[in-house]
PDB file of C-alpha atoms in Angstrom:
ATOM      1  CA  MET A   1     350.957 -81.677 184.424  1.00 75.00           C
ATOM      2  CA  SER A   2     348.645 -83.714 186.659  1.00 80.00           C
ATOM      3  CA  ALA A   3     345.710 -82.197 188.500  1.00 82.00           C
ATOM      4  CA  ASP A   4     347.736 -82.524 191.702  1.00 84.00           C
ATOM      5  CA  GLY A   5     350.629 -80.771 190.044  1.00 84.00           C
ATOM      6  CA  HIS A   6     348.417 -77.882 188.980  1.00 88.00           C
ATOM      7  CA  ALA A   7     347.012 -77.600 192.464  1.00 90.00           C
ATOM      8  CA  ARG A   8     350.494 -77.522 194.000  1.00 91.00           C
ATOM      9  CA  GLU A   9     351.685 -74.844 191.608  1.00 92.00           C
ATOM     10  CA  HIS A  10     348.546 -72.835 192.236  1.00 93.00           C
ATOM     11  CA  GLU A  11     349.075 -73.041 196.014  1.00 96.00           C
ATOM     12  CA  ALA A  12     352.687 -72.003 195.641  1.00 97.00           C
ATOM     13  CA  ASP A  13     351.688 -69.120 193.424  1.00 95.00           C
ATOM     14  CA  LEU A  14     349.090 -67.939 195.963  1.00 96.00           C
ATOM     15  CA  HIS A  15     351.515 -68.169 198.862  1.00 98.00           C
ATOM     16  CA  THR A  16     354.248 -66.327 197.019  1.00 97.00           C
ATOM     17  CA  ARG A  17     351.921 -63.535 195.969  1.00 96.00           C
ATOM     18  CA  ALA A  18     350.515 -63.356 199.472  1.00 97.00           C
ATOM     19  CA  ILE A  19     353.950 -63.038 201.055  1.00 98.00           C
ATOM     20  CA  GLU A  20     355.124 -60.474 198.556  1.00 97.00           C
ATOM     21  CA  SER A  21     351.990 -58.322 198.818  1.00 96.00           C
ATOM     22  CA  LEU A  22     352.096 -58.342 202.610  1.00 98.00           C
ATOM     23  CA  LEU A  23     355.781 -57.446 202.743  1.00 98.00           C
ATOM     24  CA  LEU A  24     355.127 -54.564 200.359  1.00 96.00           C
ATOM     25  CA  GLU A  25     352.150 -53.256 202.298  1.00 97.00           C
ATOM     26  CA  LYS A  26     354.004 -53.390 205.590  1.00 96.00           C
ATOM     27  CA  GLY A  27     356.925 -51.511 204.105  1.00 95.00           C
ATOM     28  CA  VAL A  28     359.324 -54.364 204.719  1.00 96.00           C
ATOM     29  CA  LEU A  29     360.221 -54.314 201.058  1.00 95.00           C
ATOM     30  CA  PRO A  30     359.926 -51.250 198.873  1.00 91.00           C
ATOM     31  CA  GLU A  31     358.129 -51.306 195.562  1.00 88.00           C
ATOM     32  CA  GLY A  32     360.445 -52.711 192.928  1.00 87.00           C
ATOM     33  CA  ALA A  33     362.860 -54.493 195.244  1.00 88.00           C
ATOM     34  CA  VAL A  34     361.879 -58.004 194.197  1.00 90.00           C
ATOM     35  CA  ASP A  35     361.769 -56.965 190.536  1.00 84.00           C
ATOM     36  CA  ALA A  36     365.278 -55.590 190.838  1.00 78.00           C
ATOM     37  CA  VAL A  37     366.638 -58.877 192.146  1.00 80.00           C
ATOM     38  CA  VAL A  38     364.894 -60.959 189.502  1.00 79.00           C
ATOM     39  CA  HIS A  39     365.999 -58.570 186.795  1.00 72.00           C
ATOM     40  CA  ALA A  40     369.583 -58.563 188.012  1.00 65.00           C
ATOM     41  CA  TYR A  41     369.753 -62.327 188.080  1.00 67.00           C
ATOM     42  CA  GLU A  42     368.143 -62.659 184.708  1.00 61.00           C
ATOM     43  CA  HIS A  43     370.045 -59.909 182.959  1.00 52.00           C
ATOM     44  CA  ASP A  44     372.947 -58.555 184.722  1.00 44.00           C
ATOM     45  CA  ILE A  45     374.610 -59.982 187.654  1.00 45.00           C
ATOM     46  CA  GLY A  46     377.232 -60.650 190.186  1.00 48.00           C
ATOM     47  CA  PRO A  47     380.593 -61.023 188.457  1.00 57.00           C
ATOM     48  CA  LEU A  48     382.108 -59.926 191.718  1.00 67.00           C
ATOM     49  CA  ASN A  49     383.882 -63.231 192.155  1.00 81.00           C
ATOM     50  CA  GLY A  50     385.630 -62.901 188.829  1.00 88.00           C
ATOM     51  CA  ALA A  51     386.565 -59.300 189.575  1.00 89.00           C
ATOM     52  CA  SER A  52     388.283 -60.415 192.786  1.00 90.00           C
ATOM     53  CA  VAL A  53     390.208 -63.030 190.851  1.00 94.00           C
ATOM     54  CA  VAL A  54     391.343 -60.476 188.278  1.00 96.00           C
ATOM     55  CA  ALA A  55     392.398 -57.954 190.908  1.00 95.00           C
ATOM     56  CA  ARG A  56     394.391 -60.619 192.735  1.00 97.00           C
ATOM     57  CA  ALA A  57     396.097 -61.651 189.495  1.00 98.00           C
ATOM     58  CA  TRP A  58     397.010 -58.032 188.770  1.00 98.00           C
ATOM     59  CA  THR A  59     398.578 -57.489 192.178  1.00 97.00           C
ATOM     60  CA  ASP A  60     400.136 -60.895 192.839  1.00 97.00           C
ATOM     61  CA  PRO A  61     402.383 -62.238 190.046  1.00 97.00           C
ATOM     62  CA  ASP A  62     402.620 -65.704 191.628  1.00 98.00           C
ATOM     63  CA  TYR A  63     398.855 -65.940 191.805  1.00 98.00           C
ATOM     64  CA  ARG A  64     398.649 -64.837 188.193  1.00 98.00           C
ATOM     65  CA  GLU A  65     400.960 -67.710 187.199  1.00 98.00           C
ATOM     66  CA  ARG A  66     398.837 -70.231 189.086  1.00 97.00           C
ATOM     67  CA  LEU A  67     395.670 -68.764 187.611  1.00 96.00           C
ATOM     68  CA  LEU A  68     396.918 -69.148 184.055  1.00 97.00           C
ATOM     69  CA  ALA A  69     398.197 -72.663 184.755  1.00 96.00           C
ATOM     70  CA  ASP A  70     395.041 -73.958 186.427  1.00 93.00           C
ATOM     71  CA  GLY A  71     392.109 -71.581 186.492  1.00 93.00           C
ATOM     72  CA  GLY A  72     389.785 -73.769 188.528  1.00 90.00           C
ATOM     73  CA  ALA A  73     392.302 -74.391 191.284  1.00 91.00           C
ATOM     74  CA  ALA A  74     393.376 -70.750 191.537  1.00 93.00           C
ATOM     75  CA  VAL A  75     389.799 -69.522 191.612  1.00 91.00           C
ATOM     76  CA  GLY A  76     389.150 -72.125 194.295  1.00 87.00           C
ATOM     77  CA  GLU A  77     391.929 -70.587 196.401  1.00 91.00           C
ATOM     78  CA  LEU A  78     389.743 -67.507 196.784  1.00 88.00           C
ATOM     79  CA  GLY A  79     386.787 -69.656 197.749  1.00 80.00           C
ATOM     80  CA  PHE A  80     384.874 -69.515 194.485  1.00 76.00           C
ATOM     81  CA  GLY A  81     383.709 -72.233 192.155  1.00 65.00           C
ATOM     82  CA  GLY A  82     383.272 -75.291 194.319  1.00 52.00           C
ATOM     83  CA  LEU A  83     381.564 -78.374 192.989  1.00 43.00           C
ATOM     84  CA  GLU A  84     380.135 -76.672 189.971  1.00 45.00           C
ATOM     85  CA  ALA A  85     383.339 -75.021 188.783  1.00 49.00           C
ATOM     86  CA  ASP A  86     383.846 -77.248 185.760  1.00 57.00           C
ATOM     87  CA  HIS A  87     387.117 -76.811 183.956  1.00 83.00           C
ATOM     88  CA  LEU A  88     388.019 -73.142 183.926  1.00 91.00           C
ATOM     89  CA  VAL A  89     390.695 -71.735 181.661  1.00 94.00           C
ATOM     90  CA  VAL A  90     391.860 -68.168 182.106  1.00 96.00           C
ATOM     91  CA  LEU A  91     392.976 -66.252 179.030  1.00 97.00           C
ATOM     92  CA  GLU A  92     395.336 -63.343 179.473  1.00 98.00           C
ATOM     93  CA  ASN A  93     395.006 -60.277 177.283  1.00 98.00           C
ATOM     94  CA  GLY A  94     398.337 -58.725 176.419  1.00 93.00           C
ATOM     95  CA  ASP A  95     400.159 -56.596 173.909  1.00 89.00           C
ATOM     96  CA  GLY A  96     398.804 -57.439 170.518  1.00 95.00           C
ATOM     97  CA  VAL A  97     396.419 -60.136 171.732  1.00 97.00           C
ATOM     98  CA  HIS A  98     392.815 -59.768 172.722  1.00 98.00           C
ATOM     99  CA  ASN A  99     390.713 -62.726 173.842  1.00 98.00           C
ATOM    100  CA  VAL A 100     386.951 -62.988 173.649  1.00 97.00           C
ATOM    101  CA  VAL A 101     384.630 -65.788 174.697  1.00 96.00           C
ATOM    102  CA  VAL A 102     381.515 -67.230 173.102  1.00 94.00           C
ATOM    103  CA  CYS A 103     379.523 -70.439 173.236  1.00 86.00           C
ATOM    104  CA  THR A 104     378.414 -71.166 169.720  1.00 84.00           C
ATOM    105  CA  LEU A 105     376.285 -74.194 170.529  1.00 78.00           C
ATOM    106  CA  CYS A 106     374.376 -72.895 173.504  1.00 68.00           C
ATOM    107  CA  SER A 107     375.392 -70.454 176.198  1.00 65.00           C
ATOM    108  CA  CYS A 108     377.996 -72.113 178.401  1.00 74.00           C
ATOM    109  CA  TYR A 109     379.344 -69.569 180.805  1.00 75.00           C
ATOM    110  CA  PRO A 110     381.576 -69.538 183.874  1.00 79.00           C
ATOM    111  CA  TRP A 111     378.727 -68.562 186.153  1.00 72.00           C
ATOM    112  CA  ALA A 112     380.643 -69.486 189.305  1.00 71.00           C
ATOM    113  CA  VAL A 113     382.838 -66.453 188.731  1.00 79.00           C
ATOM    114  CA  LEU A 114     380.603 -64.314 186.567  1.00 78.00           C
ATOM    115  CA  GLY A 115     377.077 -64.856 187.896  1.00 71.00           C
ATOM    116  CA  LEU A 116     374.399 -65.233 185.241  1.00 66.00           C
ATOM    117  CA  PRO A 117     375.163 -64.710 181.577  1.00 70.00           C
ATOM    118  CA  PRO A 118     373.817 -61.521 180.028  1.00 74.00           C
ATOM    119  CA  GLY A 119     370.966 -61.767 177.550  1.00 72.00           C
ATOM    120  CA  TRP A 120     373.090 -60.723 174.591  1.00 83.00           C
ATOM    121  CA  TYR A 121     375.640 -63.452 175.282  1.00 86.00           C
ATOM    122  CA  LYS A 122     372.885 -66.016 174.794  1.00 79.00           C
ATOM    123  CA  SER A 123     371.639 -64.486 171.548  1.00 84.00           C
ATOM    124  CA  PRO A 124     372.078 -66.337 168.254  1.00 86.00           C
ATOM    125  CA  ALA A 125     373.471 -63.122 166.766  1.00 91.00           C
ATOM    126  CA  TYR A 126     376.329 -62.908 169.236  1.00 93.00           C
ATOM    127  CA  ARG A 127     377.061 -66.594 169.085  1.00 90.00           C
ATOM    128  CA  SER A 128     377.373 -66.707 165.318  1.00 92.00           C
ATOM    129  CA  ARG A 129     378.842 -63.285 164.577  1.00 96.00           C
ATOM    130  CA  MET A 130     381.601 -63.394 167.181  1.00 96.00           C
ATOM    131  CA  VAL A 131     383.112 -66.348 165.365  1.00 95.00           C
ATOM    132  CA  LEU A 132     382.554 -64.935 161.867  1.00 96.00           C
ATOM    133  CA  GLU A 133     383.378 -61.258 162.335  1.00 97.00           C
ATOM    134  CA  PRO A 134     384.793 -60.598 165.794  1.00 97.00           C
ATOM    135  CA  ARG A 135     386.486 -57.296 165.028  1.00 97.00           C
ATOM    136  CA  THR A 136     383.326 -55.805 163.557  1.00 97.00           C
ATOM    137  CA  LEU A 137     381.074 -57.100 166.293  1.00 97.00           C
ATOM    138  CA  LEU A 138     383.414 -55.912 169.041  1.00 97.00           C
ATOM    139  CA  ALA A 139     383.487 -52.475 167.472  1.00 97.00           C
ATOM    140  CA  GLU A 140     379.699 -52.427 167.384  1.00 96.00           C
ATOM    141  CA  MET A 141     379.693 -53.345 171.053  1.00 95.00           C
ATOM    142  CA  GLY A 142     381.991 -50.435 171.782  1.00 95.00           C
ATOM    143  CA  LEU A 143     385.441 -52.002 171.659  1.00 97.00           C
ATOM    144  CA  GLU A 144     387.546 -50.764 168.774  1.00 96.00           C
ATOM    145  CA  LEU A 145     390.739 -52.733 168.404  1.00 96.00           C
ATOM    146  CA  ASP A 146     393.599 -51.733 166.183  1.00 94.00           C
ATOM    147  CA  ASP A 147     394.129 -53.992 163.164  1.00 95.00           C
ATOM    148  CA  SER A 148     397.492 -54.981 164.601  1.00 96.00           C
ATOM    149  CA  VAL A 149     395.799 -56.629 167.589  1.00 97.00           C
ATOM    150  CA  GLU A 150     395.171 -60.333 167.129  1.00 98.00           C
ATOM    151  CA  ILE A 151     391.692 -61.342 168.262  1.00 98.00           C
ATOM    152  CA  ARG A 152     391.349 -64.868 169.593  1.00 98.00           C
ATOM    153  CA  VAL A 153     387.810 -66.186 169.873  1.00 97.00           C
ATOM    154  CA  TRP A 154     387.311 -69.034 172.348  1.00 96.00           C
ATOM    155  CA  ASP A 155     384.330 -71.340 172.093  1.00 92.00           C
ATOM    156  CA  SER A 156     383.112 -72.614 175.445  1.00 88.00           C
ATOM    157  CA  SER A 157     381.624 -76.022 175.953  1.00 78.00           C
ATOM    158  CA  ALA A 158     380.077 -78.004 178.759  1.00 69.00           C
ATOM    159  CA  ASP A 159     383.590 -79.149 179.656  1.00 77.00           C
ATOM    160  CA  ILE A 160     385.599 -75.950 179.377  1.00 86.00           C
ATOM    161  CA  ARG A 161     384.608 -72.476 180.491  1.00 87.00           C
ATOM    162  CA  TYR A 162     386.731 -69.456 179.768  1.00 93.00           C
ATOM    163  CA  LEU A 163     387.440 -66.309 181.724  1.00 94.00           C
ATOM    164  CA  VAL A 164     389.345 -63.425 180.187  1.00 97.00           C
ATOM    165  CA  LEU A 165     392.013 -61.788 182.325  1.00 98.00           C
ATOM    166  CA  PRO A 166     391.791 -58.228 181.013  1.00 98.00           C
ATOM    167  CA  ARG A 167     394.721 -55.851 180.918  1.00 97.00           C
ATOM    168  CA  ARG A 168     395.224 -53.719 183.970  1.00 97.00           C
ATOM    169  CA  PRO A 169     394.587 -50.126 182.958  1.00 95.00           C
ATOM    170  CA  ALA A 170     397.430 -47.626 183.169  1.00 93.00           C
ATOM    171  CA  GLY A 171     397.515 -45.229 186.076  1.00 92.00           C
ATOM    172  CA  THR A 172     396.133 -47.696 188.623  1.00 92.00           C
ATOM    173  CA  GLU A 173     399.357 -48.384 190.488  1.00 92.00           C
ATOM    174  CA  ALA A 174     398.119 -46.689 193.649  1.00 90.00           C
ATOM    175  CA  LEU A 175     394.837 -48.583 193.873  1.00 90.00           C
ATOM    176  CA  SER A 176     394.200 -51.297 196.429  1.00 88.00           C
ATOM    177  CA  GLU A 177     393.142 -54.790 195.372  1.00 89.00           C
ATOM    178  CA  GLU A 178     389.559 -54.005 196.381  1.00 83.00           C
ATOM    179  CA  GLU A 179     389.553 -50.789 194.390  1.00 85.00           C
ATOM    180  CA  LEU A 180     390.932 -52.609 191.386  1.00 88.00           C
ATOM    181  CA  ALA A 181     388.235 -55.274 191.663  1.00 86.00           C
ATOM    182  CA  ALA A 182     385.592 -52.556 191.563  1.00 79.00           C
ATOM    183  CA  LEU A 183     386.842 -51.504 188.118  1.00 86.00           C
ATOM    184  CA  VAL A 184     386.535 -54.948 186.577  1.00 88.00           C
ATOM    185  CA  THR A 185     383.326 -55.544 184.662  1.00 86.00           C
ATOM    186  CA  ARG A 186     381.649 -58.705 183.514  1.00 86.00           C
ATOM    187  CA  ASP A 187     381.969 -57.509 179.923  1.00 91.00           C
ATOM    188  CA  ALA A 188     385.724 -57.199 180.319  1.00 94.00           C
ATOM    189  CA  MET A 189     385.919 -60.764 181.621  1.00 94.00           C
ATOM    190  CA  ILE A 190     383.958 -62.025 178.620  1.00 95.00           C
ATOM    191  CA  GLY A 191     386.205 -59.992 176.374  1.00 97.00           C
ATOM    192  CA  VAL A 192     383.797 -57.511 174.810  1.00 97.00           C
ATOM    193  CA  ALA A 193     385.203 -54.563 176.756  1.00 95.00           C
ATOM    194  CA  GLU A 194     388.400 -53.371 178.368  1.00 95.00           C
ATOM    195  CA  VAL A 195     388.799 -52.234 181.930  1.00 94.00           C
ATOM    196  CA  VAL A 196     388.944 -48.487 182.293  1.00 90.00           C
ATOM    197  CA  PRO A 197     390.227 -46.642 185.355  1.00 83.00           C
TER     198      PRO A 197
ATOM    199  CA  MET B   1     375.062 -59.417 194.785  1.00 37.00           C
ATOM    200  CA  THR B   2     376.035 -63.055 194.907  1.00 48.00           C
ATOM    201  CA  VAL B   3     374.007 -66.026 196.040  1.00 58.00           C
ATOM    202  CA  ASP B   4     376.206 -68.662 197.539  1.00 62.00           C
ATOM    203  CA  LEU B   5     374.428 -71.964 197.274  1.00 71.00           C
ATOM    204  CA  ALA B   6     376.202 -75.161 196.423  1.00 67.00           C
ATOM    205  CA  GLY B   7     375.648 -78.889 196.740  1.00 70.00           C
ATOM    206  CA  ASP B   8     372.156 -79.836 197.896  1.00 74.00           C
ATOM    207  CA  ALA B   9     371.156 -76.225 198.182  1.00 79.00           C
ATOM    208  CA  ALA B  10     372.170 -75.250 194.648  1.00 78.00           C
ATOM    209  CA  PRO B  11     369.336 -73.852 192.524  1.00 80.00           C
ATOM    210  CA  PRO B  12     368.610 -75.614 189.242  1.00 78.00           C
ATOM    211  CA  ARG B  13     370.653 -74.320 186.341  1.00 69.00           C
ATOM    212  CA  ARG B  14     370.841 -74.991 182.656  1.00 59.00           C
ATOM    213  CA  ASN B  15     374.100 -74.005 180.995  1.00 52.00           C
ATOM    214  CA  GLY B  16     374.892 -71.925 184.035  1.00 53.00           C
ATOM    215  CA  GLU B  17     371.620 -70.008 184.009  1.00 59.00           C
ATOM    216  CA  LEU B  18     369.095 -70.132 186.802  1.00 71.00           C
ATOM    217  CA  VAL B  19     365.997 -71.972 185.694  1.00 74.00           C
ATOM    218  CA  PHE B  20     362.568 -70.917 186.848  1.00 81.00           C
ATOM    219  CA  GLU B  21     359.776 -73.122 185.634  1.00 82.00           C
ATOM    220  CA  PHE B  22     356.992 -70.880 186.907  1.00 86.00           C
ATOM    221  CA  PRO B  23     356.803 -67.149 187.602  1.00 86.00           C
ATOM    222  CA  TRP B  24     356.236 -67.718 191.321  1.00 92.00           C
ATOM    223  CA  GLU B  25     359.634 -69.402 191.564  1.00 91.00           C
ATOM    224  CA  ALA B  26     361.357 -66.266 190.328  1.00 89.00           C
ATOM    225  CA  ARG B  27     359.315 -64.150 192.758  1.00 92.00           C
ATOM    226  CA  ALA B  28     360.144 -66.436 195.683  1.00 95.00           C
ATOM    227  CA  PHE B  29     363.813 -66.228 194.705  1.00 92.00           C
ATOM    228  CA  GLY B  30     363.637 -62.451 194.499  1.00 91.00           C
ATOM    229  CA  ILE B  31     361.821 -62.057 197.819  1.00 95.00           C
ATOM    230  CA  ALA B  32     364.345 -64.201 199.671  1.00 94.00           C
ATOM    231  CA  VAL B  33     367.323 -62.335 198.265  1.00 89.00           C
ATOM    232  CA  ALA B  34     365.738 -58.902 198.722  1.00 90.00           C
ATOM    233  CA  LEU B  35     364.950 -59.613 202.390  1.00 94.00           C
ATOM    234  CA  ARG B  36     368.490 -60.739 203.002  1.00 88.00           C
ATOM    235  CA  SER B  37     369.899 -57.662 201.337  1.00 83.00           C
ATOM    236  CA  ARG B  38     367.923 -55.607 203.826  1.00 88.00           C
ATOM    237  CA  ASP B  39     369.400 -57.619 206.670  1.00 89.00           C
ATOM    238  CA  HIS B  40     366.178 -59.240 207.787  1.00 94.00           C
ATOM    239  CA  TYR B  41     368.217 -62.387 208.165  1.00 93.00           C
ATOM    240  CA  ALA B  42     371.682 -63.653 207.410  1.00 90.00           C
ATOM    241  CA  TRP B  43     372.026 -65.650 204.252  1.00 85.00           C
ATOM    242  CA  ASP B  44     373.201 -68.576 206.332  1.00 85.00           C
ATOM    243  CA  ASP B  45     369.890 -68.595 208.206  1.00 91.00           C
ATOM    244  CA  PHE B  46     368.060 -69.078 204.961  1.00 92.00           C
ATOM    245  CA  ARG B  47     370.582 -71.489 203.518  1.00 87.00           C
ATOM    246  CA  VAL B  48     370.601 -73.876 206.482  1.00 89.00           C
ATOM    247  CA  ARG B  49     366.826 -73.905 206.546  1.00 93.00           C
ATOM    248  CA  LEU B  50     366.766 -74.549 202.804  1.00 91.00           C
ATOM    249  CA  ILE B  51     369.155 -77.479 203.040  1.00 88.00           C
ATOM    250  CA  ASP B  52     367.186 -79.034 205.889  1.00 92.00           C
ATOM    251  CA  THR B  53     363.920 -78.622 204.015  1.00 93.00           C
ATOM    252  CA  ILE B  54     365.351 -80.103 200.834  1.00 89.00           C
ATOM    253  CA  ARG B  55     366.710 -83.116 202.671  1.00 88.00           C
ATOM    254  CA  ALA B  56     363.509 -83.701 204.606  1.00 93.00           C
ATOM    255  CA  ASN B  57     361.214 -83.548 201.588  1.00 91.00           C
ATOM    256  CA  GLU B  58     360.814 -85.169 198.218  1.00 89.00           C
ATOM    257  CA  GLN B  59     359.655 -82.101 196.345  1.00 89.00           C
ATOM    258  CA  PRO B  60     360.845 -79.749 193.654  1.00 90.00           C
ATOM    259  CA  TYR B  61     363.620 -77.380 194.627  1.00 90.00           C
ATOM    260  CA  TYR B  62     361.522 -74.195 194.713  1.00 93.00           C
ATOM    261  CA  ALA B  63     358.841 -75.849 196.800  1.00 95.00           C
ATOM    262  CA  SER B  64     361.530 -76.210 199.465  1.00 94.00           C
ATOM    263  CA  TRP B  65     362.653 -72.656 198.796  1.00 95.00           C
ATOM    264  CA  LEU B  66     359.173 -71.272 199.315  1.00 97.00           C
ATOM    265  CA  GLN B  67     358.655 -73.349 202.419  1.00 97.00           C
ATOM    266  CA  SER B  68     361.909 -72.056 203.877  1.00 97.00           C
ATOM    267  CA  LEU B  69     361.061 -68.488 202.949  1.00 97.00           C
ATOM    268  CA  GLU B  70     357.607 -68.705 204.453  1.00 98.00           C
ATOM    269  CA  ARG B  71     358.848 -70.210 207.689  1.00 97.00           C
ATOM    270  CA  LEU B  72     361.623 -67.691 208.041  1.00 97.00           C
ATOM    271  CA  THR B  73     359.384 -64.691 207.414  1.00 97.00           C
ATOM    272  CA  LEU B  74     356.899 -65.989 209.984  1.00 97.00           C
ATOM    273  CA  GLU B  75     359.629 -66.688 212.491  1.00 96.00           C
ATOM    274  CA  ARG B  76     361.159 -63.245 212.102  1.00 96.00           C
ATOM    275  CA  GLY B  77     357.759 -61.650 212.488  1.00 97.00           C
ATOM    276  CA  LEU B  78     357.852 -60.124 209.026  1.00 97.00           C
ATOM    277  CA  VAL B  79     354.388 -61.485 208.388  1.00 97.00           C
ATOM    278  CA  ALA B  80     351.921 -63.029 210.805  1.00 97.00           C
ATOM    279  CA  ALA B  81     350.420 -66.471 210.248  1.00 97.00           C
ATOM    280  CA  GLU B  82     346.806 -65.236 210.342  1.00 98.00           C
ATOM    281  CA  GLU B  83     347.338 -62.428 207.898  1.00 97.00           C
ATOM    282  CA  LEU B  84     349.195 -64.734 205.535  1.00 98.00           C
ATOM    283  CA  GLU B  85     346.339 -67.221 205.648  1.00 98.00           C
ATOM    284  CA  ALA B  86     343.824 -64.436 205.113  1.00 98.00           C
ATOM    285  CA  ARG B  87     345.737 -62.998 202.175  1.00 98.00           C
ATOM    286  CA  VAL B  88     346.070 -66.418 200.512  1.00 97.00           C
ATOM    287  CA  ALA B  89     342.307 -66.906 200.840  1.00 97.00           C
ATOM    288  CA  GLU B  90     341.661 -63.422 199.469  1.00 97.00           C
ATOM    289  CA  LEU B  91     343.841 -63.999 196.438  1.00 95.00           C
ATOM    290  CA  GLU B  92     342.310 -67.386 195.800  1.00 94.00           C
ATOM    291  CA  HIS B  93     338.853 -65.889 195.931  1.00 94.00           C
ATOM    292  CA  ALA B  94     339.869 -63.057 193.600  1.00 90.00           C
ATOM    293  CA  ASP B  95     341.434 -65.515 191.146  1.00 85.00           C
ATOM    294  CA  ALA B  96     338.369 -67.751 191.137  1.00 83.00           C
ATOM    295  CA  HIS B  97     336.176 -64.730 190.605  1.00 78.00           C
ATOM    296  CA  ASP B  98     338.241 -63.618 187.611  1.00 71.00           C
ATOM    297  CA  HIS B  99     338.213 -67.069 186.081  1.00 63.00           C
ATOM    298  CA  ALA B 100     334.498 -67.353 186.524  1.00 56.00           C
ATOM    299  CA  ASP B 101     333.858 -64.274 184.380  1.00 51.00           C
TER     300      ASP B 101
END
């Protein structure tokens, strides 16, 4: 980096630290608030869009059909995705079939509906083992599937991103769409977990 | 917690992940989102400002982000211009002092 570049970064660093320290001292932001945001976006985050899509698919059979036919368009109906949606394919879990998503080459991920990818999704271990031994790895991650269930592993790429449409748990008939969405986890939409009521 | 920024205002991503080149970028991101989550401004207030700043300047994305954040916090009275200036000077002095040791 040039001397100018260093100076600019240094200035930016000073200003950011100054703003943060002042906001903390004045009680505008509590201790840990900024850390929590950064941590969430780096590790955890915001699959709320995807959850809304899943809940809509569970409660609206026509929407479900459109979602399975053209994921990007259907997701767009709810206002998600936009210019960066890429080609989204939705995979429906059903009797005897369980779908799980990986990106063996890098860490392609449908962030428009799932926020940022979790750290483990980006790990070499996940990326290689999910293709080689999905049943074992899923069990290690807490999802034990009966031998009779076919596991389909889908490899994402820059061109195609996958979203798993998990099975709607039993006993949720009385729940509203919003309540259903609250049950849906990012892990279930990647395929390493099921949705529990 | 979702951050709705598309088009010109979209943060840099690599394979879908947010990319921070320097630690201050992540802090600036976190501060902006944390303030919004406490209703110090609407996300649209920040977003519009961000887009305008990006379009008016040839500079890296987070430079525009920081500029927008700084202006908004000053405007909303969350920090005062003099105290911000003073704190920047303080930190610079402290840094220089450390490096000199």
